[in-house]
Short mmCIF file of C-alpha atoms in Angstrom, two decimals:
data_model
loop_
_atom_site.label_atom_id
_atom_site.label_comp_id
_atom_site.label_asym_id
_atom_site.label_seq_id
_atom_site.Cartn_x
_atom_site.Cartn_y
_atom_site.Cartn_z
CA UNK A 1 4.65 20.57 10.86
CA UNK A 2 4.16 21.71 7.40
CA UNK A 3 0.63 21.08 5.60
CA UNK A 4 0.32 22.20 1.66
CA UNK A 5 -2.42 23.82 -0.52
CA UNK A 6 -6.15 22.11 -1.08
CA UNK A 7 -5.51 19.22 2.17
CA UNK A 8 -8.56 18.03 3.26
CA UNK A 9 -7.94 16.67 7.41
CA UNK A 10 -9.89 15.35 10.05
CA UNK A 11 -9.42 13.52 13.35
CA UNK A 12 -6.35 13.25 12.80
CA UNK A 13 -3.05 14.20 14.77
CA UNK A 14 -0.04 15.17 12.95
CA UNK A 15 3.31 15.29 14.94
CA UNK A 16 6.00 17.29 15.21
CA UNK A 17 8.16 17.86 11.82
CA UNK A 18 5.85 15.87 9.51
CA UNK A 19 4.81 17.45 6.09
CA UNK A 20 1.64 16.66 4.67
CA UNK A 21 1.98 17.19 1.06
CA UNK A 22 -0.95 19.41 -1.52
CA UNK A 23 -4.13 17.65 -2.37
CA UNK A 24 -4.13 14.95 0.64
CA UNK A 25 -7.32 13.71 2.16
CA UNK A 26 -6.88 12.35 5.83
CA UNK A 27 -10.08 12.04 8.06
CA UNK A 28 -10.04 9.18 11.00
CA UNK A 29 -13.94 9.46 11.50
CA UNK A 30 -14.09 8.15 14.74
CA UNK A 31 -11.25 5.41 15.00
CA UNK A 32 -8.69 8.42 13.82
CA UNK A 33 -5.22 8.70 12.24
CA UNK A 34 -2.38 9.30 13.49
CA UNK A 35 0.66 11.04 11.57
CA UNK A 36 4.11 10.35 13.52
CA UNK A 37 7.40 12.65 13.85
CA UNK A 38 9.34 12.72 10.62
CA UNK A 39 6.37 11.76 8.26
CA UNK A 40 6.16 12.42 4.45
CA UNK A 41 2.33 12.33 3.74
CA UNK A 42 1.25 12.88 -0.60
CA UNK A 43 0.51 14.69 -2.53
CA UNK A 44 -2.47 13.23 -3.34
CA UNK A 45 -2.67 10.32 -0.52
CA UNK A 46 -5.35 9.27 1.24
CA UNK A 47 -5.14 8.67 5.04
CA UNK A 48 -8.41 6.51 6.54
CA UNK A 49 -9.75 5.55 9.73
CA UNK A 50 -7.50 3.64 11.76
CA UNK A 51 -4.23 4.55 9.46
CA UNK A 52 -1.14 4.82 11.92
CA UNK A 53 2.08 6.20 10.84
CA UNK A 54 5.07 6.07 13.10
CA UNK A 55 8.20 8.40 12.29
CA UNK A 56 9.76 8.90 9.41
CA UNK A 57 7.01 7.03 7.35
CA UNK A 58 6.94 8.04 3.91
CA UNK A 59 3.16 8.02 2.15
CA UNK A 60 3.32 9.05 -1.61
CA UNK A 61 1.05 10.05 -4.60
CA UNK A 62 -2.18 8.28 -4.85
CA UNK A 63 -1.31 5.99 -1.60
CA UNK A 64 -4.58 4.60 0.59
CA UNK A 65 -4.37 3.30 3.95
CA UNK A 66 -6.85 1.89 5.74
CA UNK A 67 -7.11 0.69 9.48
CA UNK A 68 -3.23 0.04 9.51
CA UNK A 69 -0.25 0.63 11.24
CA UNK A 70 3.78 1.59 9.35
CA UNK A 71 6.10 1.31 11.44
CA UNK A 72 9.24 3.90 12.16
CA UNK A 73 10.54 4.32 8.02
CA UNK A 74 8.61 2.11 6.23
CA UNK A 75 7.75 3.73 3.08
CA UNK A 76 4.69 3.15 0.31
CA UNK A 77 5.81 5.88 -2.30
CA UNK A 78 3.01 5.59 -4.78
CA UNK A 79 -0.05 3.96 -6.54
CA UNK A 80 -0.87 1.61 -3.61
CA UNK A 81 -2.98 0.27 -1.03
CA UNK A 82 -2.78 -1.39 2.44
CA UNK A 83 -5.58 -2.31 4.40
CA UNK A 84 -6.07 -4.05 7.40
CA UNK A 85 -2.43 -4.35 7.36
CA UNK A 86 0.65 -4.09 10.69
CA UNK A 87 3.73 -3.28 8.53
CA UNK A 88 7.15 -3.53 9.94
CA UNK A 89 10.26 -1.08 10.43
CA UNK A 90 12.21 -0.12 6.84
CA UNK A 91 9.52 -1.98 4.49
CA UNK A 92 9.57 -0.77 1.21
CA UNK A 93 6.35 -1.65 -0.41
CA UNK A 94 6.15 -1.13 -4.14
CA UNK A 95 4.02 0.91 -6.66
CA UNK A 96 0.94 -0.50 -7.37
CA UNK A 97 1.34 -3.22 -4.73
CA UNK A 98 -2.37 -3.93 -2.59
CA UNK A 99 -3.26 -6.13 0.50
CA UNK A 100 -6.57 -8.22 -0.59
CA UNK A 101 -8.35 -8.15 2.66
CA UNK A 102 -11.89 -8.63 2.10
CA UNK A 103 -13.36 -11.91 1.18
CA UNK A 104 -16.86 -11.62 0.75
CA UNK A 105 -17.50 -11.72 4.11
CA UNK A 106 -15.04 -10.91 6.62
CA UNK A 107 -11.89 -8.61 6.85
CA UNK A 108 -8.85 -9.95 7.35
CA UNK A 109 -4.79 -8.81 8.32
CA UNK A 110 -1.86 -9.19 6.61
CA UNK A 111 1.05 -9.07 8.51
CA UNK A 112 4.45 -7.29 6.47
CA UNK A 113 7.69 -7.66 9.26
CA UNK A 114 10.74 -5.90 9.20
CA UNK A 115 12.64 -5.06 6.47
CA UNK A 116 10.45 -6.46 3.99
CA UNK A 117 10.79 -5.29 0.53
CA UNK A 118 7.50 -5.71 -1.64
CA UNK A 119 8.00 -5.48 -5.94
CA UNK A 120 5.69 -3.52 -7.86
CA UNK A 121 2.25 -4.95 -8.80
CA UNK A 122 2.33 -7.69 -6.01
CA UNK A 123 -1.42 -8.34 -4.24
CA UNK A 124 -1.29 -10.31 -0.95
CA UNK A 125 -4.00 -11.68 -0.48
CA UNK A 126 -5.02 -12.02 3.65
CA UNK A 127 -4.76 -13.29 5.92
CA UNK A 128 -0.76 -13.47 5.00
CA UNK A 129 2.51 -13.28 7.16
CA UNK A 130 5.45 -11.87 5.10
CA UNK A 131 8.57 -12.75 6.87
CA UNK A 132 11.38 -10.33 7.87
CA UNK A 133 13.75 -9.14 5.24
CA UNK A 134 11.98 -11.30 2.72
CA UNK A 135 12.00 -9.64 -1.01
CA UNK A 136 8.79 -10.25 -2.73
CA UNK A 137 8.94 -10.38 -6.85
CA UNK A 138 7.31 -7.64 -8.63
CA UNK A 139 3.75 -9.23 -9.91
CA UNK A 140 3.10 -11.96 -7.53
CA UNK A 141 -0.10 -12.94 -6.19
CA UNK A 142 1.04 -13.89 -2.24
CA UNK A 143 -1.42 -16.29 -0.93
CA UNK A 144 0.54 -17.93 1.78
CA UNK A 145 3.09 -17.07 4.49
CA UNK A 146 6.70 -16.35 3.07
CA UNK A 147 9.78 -17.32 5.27
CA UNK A 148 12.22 -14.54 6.53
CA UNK A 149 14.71 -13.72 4.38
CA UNK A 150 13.93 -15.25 1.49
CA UNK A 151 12.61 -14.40 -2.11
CA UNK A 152 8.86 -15.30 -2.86
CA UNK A 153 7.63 -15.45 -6.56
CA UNK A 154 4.27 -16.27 -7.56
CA UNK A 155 2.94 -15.36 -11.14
CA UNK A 156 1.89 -17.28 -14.34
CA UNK A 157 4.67 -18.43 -16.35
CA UNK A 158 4.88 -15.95 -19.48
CA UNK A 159 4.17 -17.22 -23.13
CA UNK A 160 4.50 -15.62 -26.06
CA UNK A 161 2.12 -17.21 -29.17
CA UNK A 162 4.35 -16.58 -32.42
CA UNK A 163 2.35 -15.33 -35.80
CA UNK A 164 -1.28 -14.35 -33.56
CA UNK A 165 -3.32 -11.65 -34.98
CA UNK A 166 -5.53 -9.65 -32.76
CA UNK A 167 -9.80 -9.64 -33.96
CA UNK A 168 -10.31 -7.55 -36.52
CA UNK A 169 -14.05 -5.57 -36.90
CA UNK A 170 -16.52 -7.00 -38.85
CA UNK A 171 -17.58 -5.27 -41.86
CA UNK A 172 -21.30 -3.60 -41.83
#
């Protein structure tokens, strides 16, 4: 196990042959994390009560989980969250992506199988089932289940006004 400069970690266990990068923040308070064989943790991640990483899991830069398990490879390289979330073997989930788990009122899961690869910008919003080896298009909005295998795409369609000028300042 390697652990870099300025970590900050807490109920927590780290296996064998994981390296947890400079500047990460891990603390399970009293649920706990665990860190599994193989794992690349940061820089900069965060790590939160109930986060469970299985081996080889790869957690980059500014990275936040929450009360969820990655299973053996699955990989969330940077600018992203999952909460509440059971993620499969081999996902790939993209930069910027987020699970929407809160409503108001209650959390809820969302549910990433196997093989799923997850486009940048993408929220799924819980409680959501993203079937195995599905692909899911950079800058959706997932609101319902997606079948295995196949490619989901939700997002506005894209317009572009010809001639529009921006507000300009009123004079004082």
């Amino acid at each position: 196990m390697r652990i870099g400069a300025n970590c900050v970690i807490a109920n927590c266990v780290i296996a064998d042959n994981a390296v947890i990068h400079p500047f990460t923040h891990i603390d399970g308070e009293t649920a706990g994390v665990q860190v599994g064989d193989g794992a690349l943790v940061g820089p900069f991640a965060r790590l939160r009560p109930g986060a469970q990483l299985g081996a080889q899991v790869h957690i980059g830069n500014f990275v936040e989980i929450k009360n969820s398990s990655l299973a053996a490879g699955a990989k969330a390289n940077h600018l992203a969250y999952l909460g509440d979330a059971q993620v499969g073997e081999r996902v790939n989930y993209g930069a910027g992506s987020i699970t929407a788990n809160y409503d108001g009122a209650n959390k809820h899961r969302t549910v990433i199988e196997a093989d799923v690869h997850v486009g940048s910008n993408c929220v799924l919003v819980a409680p959501v089932t993203l079937g195995a080896g599905g692909t899911i298009g950079g800058g959706s909005t997932i609101t319902k289940d997606t079948a295995p295998g196949a490619l989901s795409v939700a997002r506005g369609k894209q317009l572009s006004i010809a001639n529009w000028s921006r507000p300009a300042k009123k004079a004082k």
